[in-house]
Amino acid sequence: MLPAARPNEAAAHIAGFVDDLNALVRPCILARVDAVNDLERKATAQSFDQFVQWWLDEAADHPELVYEARRGSHQPALLAGFDDEDPETAGWSTLWSLRDVDAESTLFLEL
């Protein structure tokens, strides 16, 4: 949605597109939440705002911030794998695909 935010290196430059992020992306997310469960709107808005503020702080602290660092590099990254247990990884814990979101469950069929 935001061309300025597309490159990996753009994570460090959020200050240049934060207004567009709040004006364009935030309303889309909140509209989707309203369509699914409007009771979650307030909590989602607060989470979005907290994440954006954290992102601004990270970008201010790390001018070389990227969305995803190359494997093996120690470059600061905005996002980290949800199951990444490296103590030096400080990014936002992120599930990378819907396969990560889907939990397995055991089914017992009683006849």
PDB file of N, CA and C in Angstrom:
ATOM      1  N   MET A   1       0.808  -1.205   0.000  1.00  0.00           N
ATOM      2  CA  MET A   1       0.000   0.000   0.000  1.00  0.00           C
ATOM      3  C   MET A   1       0.850   1.267   0.000  1.00  0.00           C
ATOM      4  N   LEU A   2       2.059   1.167   0.548  1.00  0.00           N
ATOM      5  CA  LEU A   2       2.919   2.338   0.654  1.00  0.00           C
ATOM      6  C   LEU A   2       4.224   2.085  -0.084  1.00  0.00           C
ATOM      7  N   PRO A   3       4.374   2.614  -1.276  1.00  0.00           N
ATOM      8  CA  PRO A   3       5.604   2.376  -2.033  1.00  0.00           C
ATOM      9  C   PRO A   3       6.875   2.719  -1.258  1.00  0.00           C
ATOM     10  N   ALA A   4       6.843   3.776  -0.448  1.00  0.00           N
ATOM     11  CA  ALA A   4       8.034   4.170   0.309  1.00  0.00           C
ATOM     12  C   ALA A   4       8.422   3.127   1.347  1.00  0.00           C
ATOM     13  N   ALA A   5       7.483   2.277   1.732  1.00  0.00           N
ATOM     14  CA  ALA A   5       7.740   1.272   2.765  1.00  0.00           C
ATOM     15  C   ALA A   5       8.163  -0.075   2.196  1.00  0.00           C
ATOM     16  N   ARG A   6       8.210  -0.225   0.898  1.00  0.00           N
ATOM     17  CA  ARG A   6       8.456  -1.537   0.285  1.00  0.00           C
ATOM     18  C   ARG A   6       9.861  -2.096   0.435  1.00  0.00           C
ATOM     19  N   PRO A   7      10.916  -1.340   0.202  1.00  0.00           N
ATOM     20  CA  PRO A   7      12.263  -1.937   0.295  1.00  0.00           C
ATOM     21  C   PRO A   7      12.576  -2.417   1.715  1.00  0.00           C
ATOM     22  N   ASN A   8      13.380  -3.437   1.821  1.00  0.00           N
ATOM     23  CA  ASN A   8      13.779  -3.976   3.114  1.00  0.00           C
ATOM     24  C   ASN A   8      14.385  -2.884   4.001  1.00  0.00           C
ATOM     25  N   GLU A   9      15.148  -1.992   3.404  1.00  0.00           N
ATOM     26  CA  GLU A   9      15.819  -0.931   4.143  1.00  0.00           C
ATOM     27  C   GLU A   9      14.847   0.162   4.601  1.00  0.00           C
ATOM     28  N   ALA A  10      13.625   0.157   4.098  1.00  0.00           N
ATOM     29  CA  ALA A  10      12.647   1.190   4.453  1.00  0.00           C
ATOM     30  C   ALA A  10      12.236   1.119   5.915  1.00  0.00           C
ATOM     31  N   ALA A  11      12.483   0.002   6.565  1.00  0.00           N
ATOM     32  CA  ALA A  11      12.126  -0.115   7.981  1.00  0.00           C
ATOM     33  C   ALA A  11      12.758   0.996   8.808  1.00  0.00           C
ATOM     34  N   ALA A  12      13.943   1.419   8.419  1.00  0.00           N
ATOM     35  CA  ALA A  12      14.642   2.483   9.149  1.00  0.00           C
ATOM     36  C   ALA A  12      14.071   3.862   8.861  1.00  0.00           C
ATOM     37  N   HIS A  13      13.242   3.964   7.838  1.00  0.00           N
ATOM     38  CA  HIS A  13      12.771   5.275   7.388  1.00  0.00           C
ATOM     39  C   HIS A  13      11.281   5.483   7.645  1.00  0.00           C
ATOM     40  N   ILE A  14      10.743   4.826   8.668  1.00  0.00           N
ATOM     41  CA  ILE A  14       9.317   4.937   8.974  1.00  0.00           C
ATOM     42  C   ILE A  14       8.881   6.384   9.199  1.00  0.00           C
ATOM     43  N   ALA A  15       9.744   7.220   9.728  1.00  0.00           N
ATOM     44  CA  ALA A  15       9.368   8.616   9.972  1.00  0.00           C
ATOM     45  C   ALA A  15       8.895   9.297   8.688  1.00  0.00           C
ATOM     46  N   GLY A  16       9.407   8.845   7.553  1.00  0.00           N
ATOM     47  CA  GLY A  16       9.019   9.427   6.268  1.00  0.00           C
ATOM     48  C   GLY A  16       7.672   8.966   5.753  1.00  0.00           C
ATOM     49  N   PHE A  17       7.140   7.870   6.288  1.00  0.00           N
ATOM     50  CA  PHE A  17       5.841   7.394   5.818  1.00  0.00           C
ATOM     51  C   PHE A  17       4.866   7.043   6.948  1.00  0.00           C
ATOM     52  N   VAL A  18       5.191   7.426   8.167  1.00  0.00           N
ATOM     53  CA  VAL A  18       4.315   7.099   9.301  1.00  0.00           C
ATOM     54  C   VAL A  18       2.934   7.750   9.155  1.00  0.00           C
ATOM     55  N   ASP A  19       2.882   8.953   8.589  1.00  0.00           N
ATOM     56  CA  ASP A  19       1.579   9.592   8.403  1.00  0.00           C
ATOM     57  C   ASP A  19       0.714   8.792   7.432  1.00  0.00           C
ATOM     58  N   ASP A  20       1.317   8.293   6.352  1.00  0.00           N
ATOM     59  CA  ASP A  20       0.579   7.457   5.403  1.00  0.00           C
ATOM     60  C   ASP A  20       0.194   6.120   6.042  1.00  0.00           C
ATOM     61  N   LEU A  21       1.067   5.594   6.848  1.00  0.00           N
ATOM     62  CA  LEU A  21       0.786   4.346   7.559  1.00  0.00           C
ATOM     63  C   LEU A  21      -0.472   4.509   8.415  1.00  0.00           C
ATOM     64  N   ASN A  22      -0.541   5.607   9.139  1.00  0.00           N
ATOM     65  CA  ASN A  22      -1.700   5.861   9.998  1.00  0.00           C
ATOM     66  C   ASN A  22      -2.953   6.244   9.210  1.00  0.00           C
ATOM     67  N   ALA A  23      -2.769   6.925   8.095  1.00  0.00           N
ATOM     68  CA  ALA A  23      -3.920   7.386   7.311  1.00  0.00           C
ATOM     69  C   ALA A  23      -4.479   6.321   6.374  1.00  0.00           C
ATOM     70  N   LEU A  24      -3.632   5.396   5.901  1.00  0.00           N
ATOM     71  CA  LEU A  24      -4.077   4.413   4.915  1.00  0.00           C
ATOM     72  C   LEU A  24      -4.152   2.981   5.452  1.00  0.00           C
ATOM     73  N   VAL A  25      -3.133   2.548   6.136  1.00  0.00           N
ATOM     74  CA  VAL A  25      -3.074   1.155   6.586  1.00  0.00           C
ATOM     75  C   VAL A  25      -3.946   0.944   7.832  1.00  0.00           C
ATOM     76  N   ARG A  26      -3.819   1.824   8.798  1.00  0.00           N
ATOM     77  CA  ARG A  26      -4.579   1.682  10.050  1.00  0.00           C
ATOM     78  C   ARG A  26      -6.083   1.561   9.792  1.00  0.00           C
ATOM     79  N   PRO A  27      -6.687   2.451   8.977  1.00  0.00           N
ATOM     80  CA  PRO A  27      -8.130   2.328   8.731  1.00  0.00           C
ATOM     81  C   PRO A  27      -8.515   1.010   8.042  1.00  0.00           C
ATOM     82  N   CYS A  28      -7.664   0.499   7.163  1.00  0.00           N
ATOM     83  CA  CYS A  28      -7.958  -0.782   6.498  1.00  0.00           C
ATOM     84  C   CYS A  28      -7.981  -1.925   7.509  1.00  0.00           C
ATOM     85  N   ILE A  29      -7.015  -1.925   8.401  1.00  0.00           N
ATOM     86  CA  ILE A  29      -6.964  -2.977   9.424  1.00  0.00           C
ATOM     87  C   ILE A  29      -8.180  -2.874  10.340  1.00  0.00           C
ATOM     88  N   LEU A  30      -8.500  -1.667  10.768  1.00  0.00           N
ATOM     89  CA  LEU A  30      -9.632  -1.497  11.678  1.00  0.00           C
ATOM     90  C   LEU A  30     -10.964  -1.804  11.003  1.00  0.00           C
ATOM     91  N   ALA A  31     -11.083  -1.514   9.726  1.00  0.00           N
ATOM     92  CA  ALA A  31     -12.307  -1.861   8.991  1.00  0.00           C
ATOM     93  C   ALA A  31     -12.478  -3.376   8.924  1.00  0.00           C
ATOM     94  N   ARG A  32     -11.380  -4.079   8.731  1.00  0.00           N
ATOM     95  CA  ARG A  32     -11.444  -5.550   8.702  1.00  0.00           C
ATOM     96  C   ARG A  32     -11.827  -6.093  10.069  1.00  0.00           C
ATOM     97  N   VAL A  33     -11.265  -5.528  11.111  1.00  0.00           N
ATOM     98  CA  VAL A  33     -11.612  -5.953  12.468  1.00  0.00           C
ATOM     99  C   VAL A  33     -13.099  -5.690  12.726  1.00  0.00           C
ATOM    100  N   ASP A  34     -13.587  -4.531  12.316  1.00  0.00           N
ATOM    101  CA  ASP A  34     -15.010  -4.222  12.479  1.00  0.00           C
ATOM    102  C   ASP A  34     -15.891  -5.252  11.785  1.00  0.00           C
ATOM    103  N   ALA A  35     -15.470  -5.702  10.612  1.00  0.00           N
ATOM    104  CA  ALA A  35     -16.254  -6.667   9.848  1.00  0.00           C
ATOM    105  C   ALA A  35     -16.279  -8.038  10.511  1.00  0.00           C
ATOM    106  N   VAL A  36     -15.210  -8.374  11.224  1.00  0.00           N
ATOM    107  CA  VAL A  36     -15.110  -9.694  11.850  1.00  0.00           C
ATOM    108  C   VAL A  36     -15.665  -9.673  13.270  1.00  0.00           C
ATOM    109  N   ASN A  37     -15.214  -8.713  14.079  1.00  0.00           N
ATOM    110  CA  ASN A  37     -15.658  -8.639  15.473  1.00  0.00           C
ATOM    111  C   ASN A  37     -15.391  -7.222  15.972  1.00  0.00           C
ATOM    112  N   ASP A  38     -16.400  -6.379  15.890  1.00  0.00           N
ATOM    113  CA  ASP A  38     -16.206  -4.974  16.246  1.00  0.00           C
ATOM    114  C   ASP A  38     -15.835  -4.755  17.711  1.00  0.00           C
ATOM    115  N   LEU A  39     -16.015  -5.768  18.547  1.00  0.00           N
ATOM    116  CA  LEU A  39     -15.613  -5.649  19.947  1.00  0.00           C
ATOM    117  C   LEU A  39     -14.095  -5.605  20.105  1.00  0.00           C
ATOM    118  N   GLU A  40     -13.364  -6.020  19.078  1.00  0.00           N
ATOM    119  CA  GLU A  40     -11.899  -6.041  19.115  1.00  0.00           C
ATOM    120  C   GLU A  40     -11.272  -4.774  18.546  1.00  0.00           C
ATOM    121  N   ARG A  41     -12.097  -3.846  18.078  1.00  0.00           N
ATOM    122  CA  ARG A  41     -11.585  -2.641  17.414  1.00  0.00           C
ATOM    123  C   ARG A  41     -10.660  -1.835  18.327  1.00  0.00           C
ATOM    124  N   LYS A  42     -11.093  -1.559  19.538  1.00  0.00           N
ATOM    125  CA  LYS A  42     -10.305  -0.717  20.447  1.00  0.00           C
ATOM    126  C   LYS A  42      -8.957  -1.366  20.760  1.00  0.00           C
ATOM    127  N   ALA A  43      -8.965  -2.655  21.078  1.00  0.00           N
ATOM    128  CA  ALA A  43      -7.715  -3.354  21.397  1.00  0.00           C
ATOM    129  C   ALA A  43      -6.792  -3.394  20.186  1.00  0.00           C
ATOM    130  N   THR A  44      -7.358  -3.603  19.005  1.00  0.00           N
ATOM    131  CA  THR A  44      -6.547  -3.637  17.783  1.00  0.00           C
ATOM    132  C   THR A  44      -5.946  -2.266  17.499  1.00  0.00           C
ATOM    133  N   ALA A  45      -6.732  -1.217  17.670  1.00  0.00           N
ATOM    134  CA  ALA A  45      -6.221   0.145  17.459  1.00  0.00           C
ATOM    135  C   ALA A  45      -5.074   0.441  18.421  1.00  0.00           C
ATOM    136  N   GLN A  46      -5.226   0.040  19.675  1.00  0.00           N
ATOM    137  CA  GLN A  46      -4.160   0.259  20.661  1.00  0.00           C
ATOM    138  C   GLN A  46      -2.910  -0.541  20.291  1.00  0.00           C
ATOM    139  N   SER A  47      -3.091  -1.786  19.882  1.00  0.00           N
ATOM    140  CA  SER A  47      -1.943  -2.615  19.486  1.00  0.00           C
ATOM    141  C   SER A  47      -1.236  -2.018  18.281  1.00  0.00           C
ATOM    142  N   PHE A  48      -2.002  -1.560  17.306  1.00  0.00           N
ATOM    143  CA  PHE A  48      -1.411  -0.940  16.119  1.00  0.00           C
ATOM    144  C   PHE A  48      -0.588   0.272  16.524  1.00  0.00           C
ATOM    145  N   ASP A  49      -1.179   1.135  17.342  1.00  0.00           N
ATOM    146  CA  ASP A  49      -0.479   2.358  17.760  1.00  0.00           C
ATOM    147  C   ASP A  49       0.783   2.041  18.562  1.00  0.00           C
ATOM    148  N   GLN A  50       0.721   1.054  19.433  1.00  0.00           N
ATOM    149  CA  GLN A  50       1.898   0.651  20.208  1.00  0.00           C
ATOM    150  C   GLN A  50       2.989   0.101  19.303  1.00  0.00           C
ATOM    151  N   PHE A  51       2.596  -0.708  18.318  1.00  0.00           N
ATOM    152  CA  PHE A  51       3.578  -1.263  17.390  1.00  0.00           C
ATOM    153  C   PHE A  51       4.251  -0.149  16.593  1.00  0.00           C
ATOM    154  N   VAL A  52       3.473   0.789  16.084  1.00  0.00           N
ATOM    155  CA  VAL A  52       4.047   1.887  15.296  1.00  0.00           C
ATOM    156  C   VAL A  52       4.996   2.722  16.153  1.00  0.00           C
ATOM    157  N   GLN A  53       4.629   2.985  17.396  1.00  0.00           N
ATOM    158  CA  GLN A  53       5.524   3.753  18.271  1.00  0.00           C
ATOM    159  C   GLN A  53       6.811   2.974  18.541  1.00  0.00           C
ATOM    160  N   TRP A  54       6.684   1.675  18.796  1.00  0.00           N
ATOM    161  CA  TRP A  54       7.868   0.832  19.006  1.00  0.00           C
ATOM    162  C   TRP A  54       8.752   0.854  17.762  1.00  0.00           C
ATOM    163  N   TRP A  55       8.128   0.762  16.585  1.00  0.00           N
ATOM    164  CA  TRP A  55       8.862   0.796  15.322  1.00  0.00           C
ATOM    165  C   TRP A  55       9.603   2.122  15.175  1.00  0.00           C
ATOM    166  N   LEU A  56       8.935   3.228  15.465  1.00  0.00           N
ATOM    167  CA  LEU A  56       9.597   4.542  15.402  1.00  0.00           C
ATOM    168  C   LEU A  56      10.807   4.586  16.337  1.00  0.00           C
ATOM    169  N   ASP A  57      10.642   4.052  17.539  1.00  0.00           N
ATOM    170  CA  ASP A  57      11.748   4.029  18.504  1.00  0.00           C
ATOM    171  C   ASP A  57      12.899   3.159  18.007  1.00  0.00           C
ATOM    172  N   GLU A  58      12.582   1.996  17.455  1.00  0.00           N
ATOM    173  CA  GLU A  58      13.628   1.105  16.925  1.00  0.00           C
ATOM    174  C   GLU A  58      14.379   1.764  15.781  1.00  0.00           C
ATOM    175  N   ALA A  59      13.643   2.432  14.897  1.00  0.00           N
ATOM    176  CA  ALA A  59      14.285   3.102  13.756  1.00  0.00           C
ATOM    177  C   ALA A  59      15.181   4.247  14.241  1.00  0.00           C
ATOM    178  N   ALA A  60      14.749   4.950  15.273  1.00  0.00           N
ATOM    179  CA  ALA A  60      15.575   6.046  15.819  1.00  0.00           C
ATOM    180  C   ALA A  60      16.847   5.493  16.460  1.00  0.00           C
ATOM    181  N   ASP A  61      16.733   4.335  17.120  1.00  0.00           N
ATOM    182  CA  ASP A  61      17.883   3.732  17.788  1.00  0.00           C
ATOM    183  C   ASP A  61      18.816   3.000  16.830  1.00  0.00           C
ATOM    184  N   HIS A  62      18.278   2.540  15.692  1.00  0.00           N
ATOM    185  CA  HIS A  62      19.057   1.725  14.741  1.00  0.00           C
ATOM    186  C   HIS A  62      18.866   2.263  13.318  1.00  0.00           C
ATOM    187  N   PRO A  63      19.687   3.211  12.899  1.00  0.00           N
ATOM    188  CA  PRO A  63      19.538   3.804  11.563  1.00  0.00           C
ATOM    189  C   PRO A  63      19.699   2.800  10.422  1.00  0.00           C
ATOM    190  N   GLU A  64      20.257   1.623  10.709  1.00  0.00           N
ATOM    191  CA  GLU A  64      20.439   0.605   9.664  1.00  0.00           C
ATOM    192  C   GLU A  64      19.375  -0.498   9.755  1.00  0.00           C
ATOM    193  N   LEU A  65      18.264  -0.220  10.424  1.00  0.00           N
ATOM    194  CA  LEU A  65      17.179  -1.182  10.617  1.00  0.00           C
ATOM    195  C   LEU A  65      16.604  -1.648   9.278  1.00  0.00           C
ATOM    196  N   VAL A  66      16.370  -2.949   9.171  1.00  0.00           N
ATOM    197  CA  VAL A  66      15.704  -3.543   8.005  1.00  0.00           C
ATOM    198  C   VAL A  66      14.500  -4.327   8.522  1.00  0.00           C
ATOM    199  N   TYR A  67      13.620  -4.726   7.607  1.00  0.00           N
ATOM    200  CA  TYR A  67      12.489  -5.545   8.038  1.00  0.00           C
ATOM    201  C   TYR A  67      12.963  -6.932   8.461  1.00  0.00           C
ATOM    202  N   GLU A  68      13.761  -7.531   7.581  1.00  0.00           N
ATOM    203  CA  GLU A  68      14.267  -8.881   7.852  1.00  0.00           C
ATOM    204  C   GLU A  68      15.760  -8.916   7.539  1.00  0.00           C
ATOM    205  N   ALA A  69      16.557  -9.265   8.525  1.00  0.00           N
ATOM    206  CA  ALA A  69      18.008  -9.340   8.334  1.00  0.00           C
ATOM    207  C   ALA A  69      18.383 -10.625   7.612  1.00  0.00           C
ATOM    208  N   ARG A  70      19.459 -10.561   6.856  1.00  0.00           N
ATOM    209  CA  ARG A  70      19.978 -11.779   6.221  1.00  0.00           C
ATOM    210  C   ARG A  70      20.402 -12.764   7.292  1.00  0.00           C
ATOM    211  N   ARG A  71      20.189 -14.010   7.023  1.00  0.00           N
ATOM    212  CA  ARG A  71      20.583 -15.070   7.949  1.00  0.00           C
ATOM    213  C   ARG A  71      22.071 -14.964   8.263  1.00  0.00           C
ATOM    214  N   GLY A  72      22.396 -15.027   9.534  1.00  0.00           N
ATOM    215  CA  GLY A  72      23.787 -14.984   9.949  1.00  0.00           C
ATOM    216  C   GLY A  72      24.328 -13.582  10.169  1.00  0.00           C
ATOM    217  N   SER A  73      23.568 -12.570   9.744  1.00  0.00           N
ATOM    218  CA  SER A  73      24.047 -11.200   9.963  1.00  0.00           C
ATOM    219  C   SER A  73      23.576 -10.735  11.345  1.00  0.00           C
ATOM    220  N   HIS A  74      24.203  -9.713  11.824  1.00  0.00           N
ATOM    221  CA  HIS A  74      23.797  -9.157  13.114  1.00  0.00           C
ATOM    222  C   HIS A  74      23.158  -7.790  12.930  1.00  0.00           C
ATOM    223  N   GLN A  75      22.657  -7.556  11.720  1.00  0.00           N
ATOM    224  CA  GLN A  75      21.990  -6.295  11.430  1.00  0.00           C
ATOM    225  C   GLN A  75      20.659  -6.242  12.189  1.00  0.00           C
ATOM    226  N   PRO A  76      20.322  -5.109  12.798  1.00  0.00           N
ATOM    227  CA  PRO A  76      19.058  -5.023  13.523  1.00  0.00           C
ATOM    228  C   PRO A  76      17.874  -5.135  12.564  1.00  0.00           C
ATOM    229  N   ALA A  77      16.899  -5.945  12.951  1.00  0.00           N
ATOM    230  CA  ALA A  77      15.732  -6.178  12.109  1.00  0.00           C
ATOM    231  C   ALA A  77      14.457  -5.877  12.881  1.00  0.00           C
ATOM    232  N   LEU A  78      13.483  -5.352  12.173  1.00  0.00           N
ATOM    233  CA  LEU A  78      12.194  -5.046  12.775  1.00  0.00           C
ATOM    234  C   LEU A  78      11.459  -6.332  13.140  1.00  0.00           C
ATOM    235  N   LEU A  79      11.588  -7.351  12.302  1.00  0.00           N
ATOM    236  CA  LEU A  79      10.850  -8.591  12.483  1.00  0.00           C
ATOM    237  C   LEU A  79      11.788  -9.748  12.800  1.00  0.00           C
ATOM    238  N   ALA A  80      11.327 -10.625  13.668  1.00  0.00           N
ATOM    239  CA  ALA A  80      12.085 -11.832  14.009  1.00  0.00           C
ATOM    240  C   ALA A  80      11.140 -13.025  13.912  1.00  0.00           C
ATOM    241  N   GLY A  81      11.694 -14.168  13.610  1.00  0.00           N
ATOM    242  CA  GLY A  81      10.882 -15.384  13.573  1.00  0.00           C
ATOM    243  C   GLY A  81      10.268 -15.651  14.935  1.00  0.00           C
ATOM    244  N   PHE A  82       9.023 -16.084  14.943  1.00  0.00           N
ATOM    245  CA  PHE A  82       8.310 -16.319  16.191  1.00  0.00           C
ATOM    246  C   PHE A  82       9.032 -17.326  17.077  1.00  0.00           C
ATOM    247  N   ASP A  83       9.664 -18.301  16.441  1.00  0.00           N
ATOM    248  CA  ASP A  83      10.344 -19.350  17.207  1.00  0.00           C
ATOM    249  C   ASP A  83      11.844 -19.099  17.331  1.00  0.00           C
ATOM    250  N   ASP A  84      12.295 -17.904  16.976  1.00  0.00           N
ATOM    251  CA  ASP A  84      13.722 -17.568  17.070  1.00  0.00           C
ATOM    252  C   ASP A  84      14.098 -17.384  18.537  1.00  0.00           C
ATOM    253  N   GLU A  85      14.990 -18.227  19.013  1.00  0.00           N
ATOM    254  CA  GLU A  85      15.383 -18.182  20.426  1.00  0.00           C
ATOM    255  C   GLU A  85      16.748 -17.543  20.633  1.00  0.00           C
ATOM    256  N   ASP A  86      17.283 -16.924  19.584  1.00  0.00           N
ATOM    257  CA  ASP A  86      18.572 -16.246  19.680  1.00  0.00           C
ATOM    258  C   ASP A  86      18.429 -15.030  20.607  1.00  0.00           C
ATOM    259  N   PRO A  87      19.201 -14.970  21.687  1.00  0.00           N
ATOM    260  CA  PRO A  87      19.071 -13.853  22.631  1.00  0.00           C
ATOM    261  C   PRO A  87      19.445 -12.504  22.029  1.00  0.00           C
ATOM    262  N   GLU A  88      20.180 -12.508  20.916  1.00  0.00           N
ATOM    263  CA  GLU A  88      20.558 -11.249  20.275  1.00  0.00           C
ATOM    264  C   GLU A  88      19.486 -10.738  19.324  1.00  0.00           C
ATOM    265  N   THR A  89      18.464 -11.528  19.073  1.00  0.00           N
ATOM    266  CA  THR A  89      17.392 -11.124  18.179  1.00  0.00           C
ATOM    267  C   THR A  89      16.395 -10.288  18.973  1.00  0.00           C
ATOM    268  N   ALA A  90      16.188  -9.068  18.526  1.00  0.00           N
ATOM    269  CA  ALA A  90      15.311  -8.171  19.277  1.00  0.00           C
ATOM    270  C   ALA A  90      14.084  -7.757  18.477  1.00  0.00           C
ATOM    271  N   GLY A  91      13.889  -8.312  17.290  1.00  0.00           N
ATOM    272  CA  GLY A  91      12.762  -7.915  16.454  1.00  0.00           C
ATOM    273  C   GLY A  91      11.425  -8.383  17.003  1.00  0.00           C
ATOM    274  N   TRP A  92      10.376  -7.888  16.383  1.00  0.00           N
ATOM    275  CA  TRP A  92       9.005  -8.244  16.743  1.00  0.00           C
ATOM    276  C   TRP A  92       8.757  -9.687  16.327  1.00  0.00           C
ATOM    277  N   SER A  93       8.356 -10.526  17.260  1.00  0.00           N
ATOM    278  CA  SER A  93       8.102 -11.938  16.957  1.00  0.00           C
ATOM    279  C   SER A  93       6.992 -12.051  15.917  1.00  0.00           C
ATOM    280  N   THR A  94       7.317 -12.732  14.811  1.00  0.00           N
ATOM    281  CA  THR A  94       6.440 -12.747  13.654  1.00  0.00           C
ATOM    282  C   THR A  94       6.281 -14.150  13.097  1.00  0.00           C
ATOM    283  N   LEU A  95       5.044 -14.524  12.808  1.00  0.00           N
ATOM    284  CA  LEU A  95       4.779 -15.773  12.089  1.00  0.00           C
ATOM    285  C   LEU A  95       4.901 -15.440  10.602  1.00  0.00           C
ATOM    286  N   TRP A  96       5.675 -16.209   9.864  1.00  0.00           N
ATOM    287  CA  TRP A  96       5.993 -15.863   8.485  1.00  0.00           C
ATOM    288  C   TRP A  96       4.986 -16.362   7.461  1.00  0.00           C
ATOM    289  N   SER A  97       4.201 -17.356   7.796  1.00  0.00           N
ATOM    290  CA  SER A  97       3.230 -17.846   6.822  1.00  0.00           C
ATOM    291  C   SER A  97       2.029 -18.417   7.548  1.00  0.00           C
ATOM    292  N   LEU A  98       0.974 -18.649   6.810  1.00  0.00           N
ATOM    293  CA  LEU A  98      -0.216 -19.236   7.417  1.00  0.00           C
ATOM    294  C   LEU A  98       0.052 -20.653   7.907  1.00  0.00           C
ATOM    295  N   ARG A  99       1.043 -21.310   7.348  1.00  0.00           N
ATOM    296  CA  ARG A  99       1.397 -22.642   7.853  1.00  0.00           C
ATOM    297  C   ARG A  99       1.882 -22.544   9.296  1.00  0.00           C
ATOM    298  N   ASP A 100       2.495 -21.411   9.649  1.00  0.00           N
ATOM    299  CA  ASP A 100       2.951 -21.208  11.024  1.00  0.00           C
ATOM    300  C   ASP A 100       1.784 -20.939  11.972  1.00  0.00           C
ATOM    301  N   VAL A 101       0.714 -20.383  11.441  1.00  0.00           N
ATOM    302  CA  VAL A 101      -0.428 -20.016  12.257  1.00  0.00           C
ATOM    303  C   VAL A 101      -1.302 -21.228  12.547  1.00  0.00           C
ATOM    304  N   ASP A 102      -1.370 -22.116  11.598  1.00  0.00           N
ATOM    305  CA  ASP A 102      -2.240 -23.281  11.703  1.00  0.00           C
ATOM    306  C   ASP A 102      -1.704 -24.244  12.758  1.00  0.00           C
ATOM    307  N   ALA A 103      -2.475 -24.445  13.796  1.00  0.00           N
ATOM    308  CA  ALA A 103      -2.063 -25.381  14.856  1.00  0.00           C
ATOM    309  C   ALA A 103      -2.573 -26.781  14.545  1.00  0.00           C
ATOM    310  N   GLU A 104      -1.765 -27.745  14.878  1.00  0.00           N
ATOM    311  CA  GLU A 104      -2.213 -29.126  14.704  1.00  0.00           C
ATOM    312  C   GLU A 104      -3.060 -29.513  15.896  1.00  0.00           C
ATOM    313  N   SER A 105      -4.008 -30.377  15.647  1.00  0.00           N
ATOM    314  CA  SER A 105      -4.828 -30.862  16.747  1.00  0.00           C
ATOM    315  C   SER A 105      -5.087 -32.344  16.525  1.00  0.00           C
ATOM    316  N   THR A 106      -5.315 -33.011  17.614  1.00  0.00           N
ATOM    317  CA  THR A 106      -5.571 -34.439  17.553  1.00  0.00           C
ATOM    318  C   THR A 106      -7.087 -34.653  17.552  1.00  0.00           C
ATOM    319  N   LEU A 107      -7.508 -35.523  16.697  1.00  0.00           N
ATOM    320  CA  LEU A 107      -8.921 -35.835  16.595  1.00  0.00           C
ATOM    321  C   LEU A 107      -9.140 -37.261  17.031  1.00  0.00           C
ATOM    322  N   PHE A 108     -10.020 -37.459  17.980  1.00  0.00           N
ATOM    323  CA  PHE A 108     -10.370 -38.806  18.433  1.00  0.00           C
ATOM    324  C   PHE A 108     -11.807 -39.069  18.001  1.00  0.00           C
ATOM    325  N   LEU A 109     -11.986 -40.037  17.189  1.00  0.00           N
ATOM    326  CA  LEU A 109     -13.309 -40.390  16.683  1.00  0.00           C
ATOM    327  C   LEU A 109     -13.823 -41.567  17.483  1.00  0.00           C
ATOM    328  N   GLU A 110     -14.881 -41.324  18.220  1.00  0.00           N
ATOM    329  CA  GLU A 110     -15.466 -42.393  19.020  1.00  0.00           C
ATOM    330  C   GLU A 110     -16.707 -42.911  18.296  1.00  0.00           C
ATOM    331  N   LEU A 111     -16.739 -44.190  18.066  1.00  0.00           N
ATOM    332  CA  LEU A 111     -17.886 -44.796  17.384  1.00  0.00           C
ATOM    333  C   LEU A 111     -18.736 -45.583  18.324  1.00  0.00           C
TER     334      LEU A 111
END
